[in-house]
Structures are given as structure tokens and as C-alpha cells.
Tab-separated table of N, CA and C in Angstrom:
chain	number	residue	atom	x	y	z
J	6	MET	N	-126.132	113.768	1.508
J	6	MET	CA	-125.289	112.706	0.790
J	6	MET	C	-125.397	111.108	1.050
J	7	THR	N	-125.039	110.458	0.550
J	7	THR	CA	-125.759	108.953	0.168
J	7	THR	C	-124.526	108.335	1.375
J	8	ASP	N	-124.657	107.478	1.868
J	8	ASP	CA	-124.228	106.018	2.887
J	8	ASP	C	-122.367	106.073	1.943
J	9	THR	N	-123.083	105.374	0.762
J	9	THR	CA	-121.868	105.004	0.029
J	9	THR	C	-120.762	106.471	-0.029
J	10	GLU	N	-121.544	107.588	-0.650
J	10	GLU	CA	-120.861	108.441	-1.074
J	10	GLU	C	-119.636	109.286	0.249
J	11	GLN	N	-120.329	108.782	1.313
J	11	GLN	CA	-119.410	109.130	2.699
J	11	GLN	C	-118.583	108.289	3.089
J	12	LEU	N	-118.953	107.246	3.131
J	12	LEU	CA	-118.082	105.510	3.154
J	12	LEU	C	-116.431	106.314	2.212
J	13	TYR	N	-117.178	106.425	0.847
J	13	TYR	CA	-116.234	106.763	-0.479
J	13	TYR	C	-115.083	107.661	0.093
J	14	ARG	N	-115.674	108.893	0.495
J	14	ARG	CA	-115.104	110.091	1.129
J	14	ARG	C	-114.598	110.055	2.476
J	15	ILE	N	-114.703	109.135	3.146
J	15	ILE	CA	-113.796	108.510	4.395
J	15	ILE	C	-112.645	108.012	4.103
J	16	TRP	N	-112.937	106.497	2.820
J	16	TRP	CA	-112.026	105.878	2.134
J	16	TRP	C	-110.755	106.849	1.689
J	17	VAL	N	-110.808	107.665	0.853
J	17	VAL	CA	-110.337	109.117	0.455
J	17	VAL	C	-109.272	109.959	0.729
J	18	ASP	N	-110.243	109.774	2.309
J	18	ASP	CA	-109.807	110.998	3.104
J	18	ASP	C	-108.496	109.721	3.875
J	19	TRP	N	-109.051	109.057	4.186
J	19	TRP	CA	-107.903	107.760	5.220
J	19	TRP	C	-106.721	107.615	3.752
J	20	GLU	N	-106.768	106.777	3.268
J	20	GLU	CA	-106.024	106.704	1.356
J	20	GLU	C	-104.548	108.294	1.804
J	21	ARG	N	-105.454	109.631	0.992
J	21	ARG	CA	-105.094	110.446	1.621
J	21	ARG	C	-103.761	110.627	2.594
J	22	HIS	N	-104.906	110.254	3.850
J	22	HIS	CA	-103.700	110.732	5.050
J	22	HIS	C	-102.652	109.387	5.617
J	23	VAL	N	-102.711	108.381	4.746
J	23	VAL	CA	-101.653	106.944	4.742
J	23	VAL	C	-100.659	107.535	3.295
J	24	LEU	N	-101.064	107.688	2.297
J	24	LEU	CA	-99.978	108.633	1.281
J	24	LEU	C	-98.996	109.405	1.877
J	25	SER	N	-99.771	110.012	3.131
J	25	SER	CA	-99.430	111.625	3.446
J	25	SER	C	-98.198	111.015	4.367
J	26	LEU	N	-97.788	110.008	4.849
J	26	LEU	CA	-96.977	109.307	5.200
J	26	LEU	C	-95.817	108.537	5.058
J	27	ARG	N	-94.741	109.152	4.234
J	27	ARG	CA	-94.160	108.804	4.047
J	27	ARG	C	-92.973	108.570	4.720
J	28	PRO	N	-91.978	107.499	4.760
J	28	PRO	CA	-90.572	107.294	5.369
J	28	PRO	C	-90.127	108.923	5.073
J	29	ALA	N	-89.516	108.800	6.782
J	29	ALA	CA	-88.420	109.680	6.599
J	29	ALA	C	-87.336	109.537	6.287
J	30	ALA	N	-86.021	110.136	6.169
J	30	ALA	CA	-84.688	110.510	5.584
J	30	ALA	C	-83.826	108.977	6.692
J	31	GLY	N	-83.847	108.699	6.147
J	31	GLY	CA	-82.935	107.046	7.495
J	31	GLY	C	-83.734	106.115	7.620
J	32	TYR	N	-84.892	105.840	6.833
J	32	TYR	CA	-86.151	104.623	6.693
J	32	TYR	C	-84.969	104.061	6.716
J	33	GLU	N	-85.811	103.095	7.413
J	33	GLU	CA	-85.483	101.003	7.087
J	33	GLU	C	-86.625	100.742	7.884
J	34	MET	N	-87.256	99.816	6.731
J	34	MET	CA	-88.093	98.368	7.230
J	34	MET	C	-87.397	96.980	7.215
J	35	ILE	N	-86.795	96.416	8.328
J	35	ILE	CA	-86.217	95.894	8.004
J	35	ILE	C	-86.811	94.115	8.008
J	36	CYS	N	-87.055	92.929	7.545
J	36	CYS	CA	-88.038	92.223	8.011
J	36	CYS	C	-86.947	91.325	7.543
J	37	VAL	N	-87.279	90.252	9.214
J	37	VAL	CA	-87.067	88.446	8.995
J	37	VAL	C	-87.179	87.546	8.642
J	38	ILE	N	-86.643	87.202	7.750
J	38	ILE	CA	-86.680	85.288	7.580
J	38	ILE	C	-86.039	84.286	7.844
J	39	SER	N	-87.340	83.333	7.384
J	39	SER	CA	-87.003	82.086	8.178
J	39	SER	C	-86.985	80.888	7.638
J	40	ARG	N	-85.756	80.236	7.691
J	40	ARG	CA	-86.608	79.019	6.646
J	40	ARG	C	-87.220	78.115	7.390
J	41	TYR	N	-87.287	77.844	8.608
J	41	TYR	CA	-87.982	76.982	9.351
J	41	TYR	C	-89.465	77.459	10.053
J	42	ARG	N	-90.524	78.763	9.107
J	42	ARG	CA	-91.863	79.054	9.462
J	42	ARG	C	-92.269	78.427	8.445
J	43	PRO	N	-93.476	77.909	8.367
J	43	PRO	CA	-94.141	77.320	7.598
J	43	PRO	C	-94.764	77.622	6.307
J	44	PHE	N	-95.031	79.160	6.563
J	44	PHE	CA	-95.442	79.761	5.040
J	44	PHE	C	-94.638	80.289	4.253
J	45	THR	N	-92.984	80.109	4.841
J	45	THR	CA	-91.988	81.034	4.193
J	45	THR	C	-90.928	79.775	3.952
J	46	LYS	N	-90.861	78.297	3.774
J	46	LYS	CA	-90.047	77.581	4.058
J	46	LYS	C	-89.684	77.637	3.147
J	47	ASP	N	-89.998	77.722	1.492
J	47	ASP	CA	-89.485	78.040	0.165
J	47	ASP	C	-88.790	79.519	-0.050
J	48	PRO	N	-87.653	79.639	-0.393
J	48	PRO	CA	-86.971	80.588	-0.440
J	48	PRO	C	-88.709	82.052	-2.059
J	49	LYS	N	-89.031	81.249	-2.356
J	49	LYS	CA	-90.059	82.067	-3.410
J	49	LYS	C	-91.143	82.466	-2.259
J	50	ASP	N	-91.726	81.554	-1.812
J	50	ASP	CA	-92.889	81.564	-0.446
J	50	ASP	C	-92.586	83.027	0.176
J	51	ALA	N	-90.794	83.172	0.661
J	51	ALA	CA	-90.384	84.509	1.013
J	51	ALA	C	-90.505	85.374	0.054
J	52	ALA	N	-89.470	85.544	-0.464
J	52	ALA	CA	-89.961	86.682	-1.902
J	52	ALA	C	-90.742	87.279	-2.018
J	53	GLU	N	-91.995	86.042	-2.226
J	53	GLU	CA	-93.556	86.700	-2.246
J	53	GLU	C	-93.867	86.936	-1.258
J	54	MET	N	-93.776	86.602	-0.278
J	54	MET	CA	-94.678	87.244	0.975
J	54	MET	C	-93.856	89.074	1.476
J	55	ILE	N	-92.830	88.534	1.490
J	55	ILE	CA	-91.976	90.427	1.517
J	55	ILE	C	-92.455	91.743	0.530
J	56	ALA	N	-93.085	90.711	-1.066
J	56	ALA	CA	-92.999	91.605	-2.042
J	56	ALA	C	-94.866	92.230	-1.287
J	57	SER	N	-95.933	90.959	-1.194
J	57	SER	CA	-97.067	91.201	-0.719
J	57	SER	C	-96.786	91.930	0.852
J	58	ILE	N	-96.075	92.446	1.510
J	58	ILE	CA	-95.559	93.192	3.004
J	58	ILE	C	-96.405	94.238	2.142
J	59	GLU	N	-94.885	94.423	1.188
J	59	GLU	CA	-94.302	95.787	0.405
J	59	GLU	C	-95.558	95.982	0.124
J	60	ALA	N	-96.467	95.994	-0.840
J	60	ALA	CA	-98.210	96.275	-1.297
J	60	ALA	C	-98.742	96.614	-0.409
J	61	THR	N	-99.071	95.574	0.406
J	61	THR	CA	-100.012	95.951	1.593
J	61	THR	C	-99.958	97.730	2.354
J	62	SER	N	-98.722	97.376	2.006
J	62	SER	CA	-97.850	98.623	3.731
J	62	SER	C	-97.754	99.633	2.824
J	63	ARG	N	-97.520	99.799	1.426
J	63	ARG	CA	-96.987	100.674	0.072
J	63	ARG	C	-95.773	101.369	0.717
J	64	LEU	N	-94.809	100.332	1.592
J	64	LEU	CA	-94.043	100.533	2.560
J	64	LEU	C	-92.941	99.934	1.181
J	65	LYS	N	-91.547	100.174	1.782
J	65	LYS	CA	-90.423	99.474	0.540
J	65	LYS	C	-89.265	98.877	1.937
J	66	VAL	N	-88.790	97.044	1.842
J	66	VAL	CA	-88.246	96.586	2.680
J	66	VAL	C	-87.016	96.817	2.685
J	67	THR	N	-86.429	97.378	3.303
J	67	THR	CA	-84.650	98.308	2.803
J	67	THR	C	-83.797	96.457	3.228
J	68	GLY	N	-83.747	95.848	3.808
J	68	GLY	CA	-83.102	95.001	4.268
J	68	GLY	C	-83.428	93.330	5.064
J	69	LEU	N	-82.862	92.340	5.201
J	69	LEU	CA	-82.923	91.173	5.692
J	69	LEU	C	-82.444	90.840	6.803
J	70	VAL	N	-82.880	90.147	7.669
J	70	VAL	CA	-82.046	89.234	8.468
J	70	VAL	C	-82.532	87.776	8.512
J	71	ASN	N	-81.948	86.714	8.954
J	71	ASN	CA	-82.596	85.795	8.991
J	71	ASN	C	-82.245	85.539	10.035
J	72	THR	N	-83.474	84.652	10.584
J	72	THR	CA	-83.483	84.188	12.137
J	72	THR	C	-84.026	83.180	11.680
J	73	SER	N	-83.083	82.864	11.157
J	73	SER	CA	-84.185	80.591	10.916
J	73	SER	C	-82.832	80.353	12.588
J	74	SER	N	-83.825	79.503	12.645
J	74	SER	CA	-83.678	78.211	14.022
J	74	SER	C	-84.952	78.069	14.559
J	75	LEU	N	-84.058	76.607	15.722
J	75	LEU	CA	-85.658	75.984	15.974
J	75	LEU	C	-85.642	76.298	17.423
J	76	GLY	N	-85.773	77.485	18.137
J	76	GLY	CA	-85.106	77.369	19.337
J	76	GLY	C	-84.485	76.661	20.250
J	77	ASP	N	-84.974	75.510	21.245
J	77	ASP	CA	-84.029	75.017	21.282
J	77	ASP	C	-83.101	74.237	21.008
J	78	ASP	N	-83.757	73.071	19.939
J	78	ASP	CA	-83.485	72.932	19.418
J	78	ASP	C	-82.165	73.025	17.970
J	79	THR	N	-81.606	74.462	18.238
J	79	THR	CA	-80.687	75.212	17.147
J	79	THR	C	-79.570	74.718	17.277
J	80	ASP	N	-78.522	74.404	16.516
J	80	ASP	CA	-77.510	73.665	16.690
J	80	ASP	C	-76.765	74.178	15.146
J	81	GLY	N	-75.326	74.414	15.030
J	81	GLY	CA	-74.703	74.703	14.083
J	81	GLY	C	-74.864	74.133	12.741
J	82	GLU	N	-75.333	73.148	12.515
J	82	GLU	CA	-76.170	72.701	11.286
J	82	GLU	C	-77.324	73.413	10.650
J	83	THR	N	-78.489	73.548	11.940
J	83	THR	CA	-78.993	74.341	11.853
J	83	THR	C	-79.448	75.322	10.966
J	84	VAL	N	-78.136	76.722	11.800
J	84	VAL	CA	-77.938	77.853	11.218
J	84	VAL	C	-77.372	77.805	9.510
J	85	LEU	N	-76.405	76.755	9.758
J	85	LEU	CA	-76.005	76.402	8.565
J	85	LEU	C	-76.676	76.241	6.989
J	86	ALA	N	-77.092	75.710	7.541
J	86	ALA	CA	-78.727	74.814	6.541
J	86	ALA	C	-79.417	75.880	6.190
J	87	SER	N	-79.438	77.344	6.979
J	87	SER	CA	-80.373	78.223	6.798
J	87	SER	C	-79.258	79.681	5.644
J	88	ALA	N	-78.052	79.335	5.426
J	88	ALA	CA	-77.819	80.792	5.024
J	88	ALA	C	-77.599	80.140	3.353
J	89	CYS	N	-77.949	79.448	2.429
J	89	CYS	CA	-78.394	79.314	1.204
J	89	CYS	C	-79.738	80.003	1.177
J	90	TYR	N	-81.128	79.385	1.778
J	90	TYR	CA	-81.816	79.875	2.223
J	90	TYR	C	-82.090	81.082	1.967
J	91	ALA	N	-81.091	81.936	2.716
J	91	ALA	CA	-81.428	83.376	3.406
J	91	ALA	C	-80.519	84.001	1.685
J	92	LYS	N	-79.767	83.974	0.990
J	92	LYS	CA	-79.431	84.131	0.198
J	92	LYS	C	-80.368	84.231	-1.314
J	93	GLU	N	-80.351	83.284	-1.132
J	93	GLU	CA	-81.850	82.731	-2.390
J	93	GLU	C	-82.968	84.544	-2.151
J	94	VAL	N	-83.000	83.815	-0.861
J	94	VAL	CA	-84.154	85.039	-1.059
J	94	VAL	C	-84.013	86.298	-0.799
J	95	SER	N	-82.556	86.892	-0.831
J	95	SER	CA	-82.683	88.154	-0.866
J	95	SER	C	-82.138	88.505	-2.760
J	96	ARG	N	-81.579	87.276	-3.121
J	96	ARG	CA	-81.566	87.023	-4.787
J	96	ARG	C	-83.012	87.321	-5.087
J	97	LEU	N	-84.025	87.163	-5.127
J	97	LEU	CA	-85.364	86.465	-5.709
J	97	LEU	C	-86.039	87.595	-5.096
J	98	SER	N	-85.708	88.381	-4.360
J	98	SER	CA	-86.304	89.856	-2.950
J	98	SER	C	-85.748	90.753	-3.810
J	99	GLY	N	-84.294	90.925	-3.579
J	99	GLY	CA	-83.900	92.061	-4.790
J	99	GLY	C	-83.219	93.138	-3.012
J	100	LYS	N	-83.086	92.412	-1.925
J	100	LYS	CA	-83.643	92.666	-0.967
J	100	LYS	C	-82.133	92.497	-0.231
J	101	PRO	N	-81.081	93.153	-0.004
J	101	PRO	CA	-80.024	92.798	0.764
J	101	PRO	C	-80.223	92.281	2.123
J	102	LEU	N	-78.918	90.904	2.179
J	102	LEU	CA	-79.748	90.363	3.661
J	102	LEU	C	-78.543	91.201	4.416
J	103	LEU	N	-78.345	91.805	5.186
J	103	LEU	CA	-77.957	92.607	6.095
J	103	LEU	C	-77.234	91.154	6.903
J	104	TYR	N	-78.207	90.788	7.807
J	104	TYR	CA	-77.295	89.304	8.836
J	104	TYR	C	-78.201	88.677	8.690
J	105	THR	N	-77.171	87.693	9.631
J	105	THR	CA	-77.881	86.049	10.395
J	105	THR	C	-77.448	86.044	11.892
J	106	ALA	N	-78.669	86.088	12.313
J	106	ALA	CA	-78.813	86.249	13.766
J	106	ALA	C	-78.600	84.333	14.163
J	107	VAL	N	-77.902	84.258	15.323
J	107	VAL	CA	-76.933	83.546	15.723
J	107	VAL	C	-76.824	83.297	17.208
J	108	LYS	N	-77.664	82.526	18.157
J	108	LYS	CA	-77.903	82.700	19.840
J	108	LYS	C	-75.915	82.495	19.548
J	109	LYS	N	-75.344	82.770	20.436
J	109	LYS	CA	-74.183	83.152	21.091
J	109	LYS	C	-73.496	81.981	21.302
J	110	ASN	N	-73.867	81.209	22.212
J	110	ASN	CA	-73.597	79.145	22.112
J	110	ASN	C	-73.434	78.635	21.359
J	111	VAL	N	-74.340	78.717	20.429
J	111	VAL	CA	-74.705	78.676	18.797
J	111	VAL	C	-73.235	78.602	18.224
J	112	LEU	N	-73.010	79.974	18.147
J	112	LEU	CA	-71.832	80.539	17.148
J	112	LEU	C	-70.515	80.054	17.881
J	113	ALA	N	-70.645	80.018	19.509
J	113	ALA	CA	-69.363	79.341	19.508
J	113	ALA	C	-68.886	77.992	18.880
J	114	THR	N	-69.762	77.285	18.247
J	114	THR	CA	-69.448	76.011	18.323
J	114	THR	C	-68.802	76.046	15.934
J	115	LEU	N	-69.150	77.112	15.825
J	115	LEU	CA	-68.847	77.398	14.344
J	115	LEU	C	-67.272	77.577	14.172
J	116	SER	N	-66.944	76.784	12.810
J	116	SER	CA	-65.740	77.358	12.402
J	116	SER	C	-65.717	78.170	11.826
J	117	ASP	N	-64.547	79.121	12.149
J	117	ASP	CA	-63.993	80.097	11.023
J	117	ASP	C	-64.630	80.370	9.823
J	118	GLY	N	-64.629	79.628	9.371
J	118	GLY	CA	-65.039	79.576	7.295
J	118	GLY	C	-66.490	78.641	7.460
J	119	GLU	N	-66.854	77.978	8.861
J	119	GLU	CA	-68.878	78.047	9.010
J	119	GLU	C	-69.285	79.671	8.720
J	120	LYS	N	-68.558	80.420	9.515
J	120	LYS	CA	-69.196	81.602	10.679
J	120	LYS	C	-68.544	82.913	8.925
J	121	GLU	N	-67.511	82.127	7.494
J	121	GLU	CA	-68.214	83.198	6.939
J	121	GLU	C	-69.203	83.199	6.106
J	122	THR	N	-68.970	81.106	5.998
J	122	THR	CA	-70.804	80.849	5.168
J	122	THR	C	-71.907	81.831	5.541
J	123	LEU	N	-72.301	82.510	6.856
J	123	LEU	CA	-72.746	82.792	7.481
J	123	LEU	C	-73.417	84.828	7.048
J	124	GLY	N	-72.084	84.771	6.374
J	124	GLY	CA	-71.643	86.856	6.469
J	124	GLY	C	-71.857	87.367	7.209
J	125	ASP	N	-72.339	88.083	7.340
J	125	ASP	CA	-72.969	89.491	8.852
J	125	ASP	C	-73.420	88.478	9.619
J	126	ILE	N	-72.596	87.782	11.114
J	126	ILE	CA	-73.411	87.545	11.810
J	126	ILE	C	-73.785	88.846	12.836
J	127	LEU	N	-74.954	88.368	13.758
J	127	LEU	CA	-75.533	89.182	14.603
J	127	LEU	C	-75.243	88.350	16.143
J	128	PRO	N	-74.755	88.451	16.738
J	128	PRO	CA	-75.310	87.662	17.827
J	128	PRO	C	-75.674	87.905	19.140
J	129	ILE	N	-76.755	87.081	19.210
J	129	ILE	CA	-77.805	87.350	20.068
J	129	ILE	C	-77.462	86.234	20.966
J	130	GLU	N	-78.514	86.516	21.863
J	130	GLU	CA	-78.654	85.878	23.664
J	130	GLU	C	-80.570	86.192	23.616
J	131	ILE	N	-80.453	85.117	24.241
J	131	ILE	CA	-82.942	84.782	24.042
J	131	ILE	C	-82.750	85.038	25.804
J	132	TYR	N	-83.342	85.917	25.942
J	132	TYR	CA	-83.955	85.968	27.263
J	132	TYR	C	-85.443	86.290	27.159
J	133	THR	N	-85.755	84.797	27.387
J	133	THR	CA	-87.458	84.330	27.485
J	133	THR	C	-88.244	83.746	28.997
J	134	LYS	N	-88.881	84.156	29.309
J	134	LYS	CA	-89.153	82.836	30.415
J	134	LYS	C	-90.229	81.831	30.310
J	135	ARG	N	-89.758	80.501	30.940
J	135	ARG	CA	-90.108	79.436	30.160
J	135	ARG	C	-91.721	80.018	31.090
J	136	LEU	N	-93.174	79.475	30.409
J	136	LEU	CA	-93.905	79.352	31.084
J	136	LEU	C	-93.714	77.817	31.086
J	137	PHE	N	-93.413	76.395	30.590
J	137	PHE	CA	-94.166	75.989	31.150
J	137	PHE	C	-92.386	74.801	31.549
């Protein structure tokens, strides 16, 4: 068997193995999106990245979580400004927006009306040790 034939056989075996790894019942692949990441600032770019992830992984994204923040500089306006972005990514990708993650201290500053614009909210705490 030539090297090319051997590589082809390895490739076919690998592909067969990958295709056999079908998602089990209850499978979810959640994609986090952020208006403030360099390559996904635009909803169209984010939707294209989701499609690329699906094509490469051969798995389907089942939902989105909006994690738009600016670290310690995140305030209510930062989070509210991401609401339209997240809804547009959802529309373009055809994936449901499951939650918007909001730090609890920021969430406490939002009015009930502002919270409504965000949809379902996932309150979070950040536990990161600062290295500097």
C-alpha cells in the first residue's frame, strides 16, 4: 500500500469515527456571543462564525448566551447596548437566545423595564484571581 493510500485509509477511518459520534438525546451546544469581541462585533460576523463552527465541528449549535461585557468596566449601559446585538445574532443565525449573562452587581442597577429588554437573564458572579 502506498503512503497516499495509507493516508486516505486513515482519513476515512477517522471520518467514520467522527460521524459515529452523533449527539445523544438531550444534546446541547451553547454558543456564547459578545458584542465586544474583536471578530464578532457585528451580528453578521457572529452569525457567520456560528455557521463556521457548525460546519467545522459537524455539530449544531442549539442556543446562544449573550456574554457581552467589558470586564470591570461593565455597567448597565454596556449590557443594555448588547441587547439588540444579541437579538440580531439570534435572528440571523436562527438560533434561540437563551440568556443574557449579567454580573449581579450590574443587575442590581437596572430597572425592571431595562431587565425586560434583556430577555431571560442569567445572574453571574465572577471569581477570578487577579494576577496583577
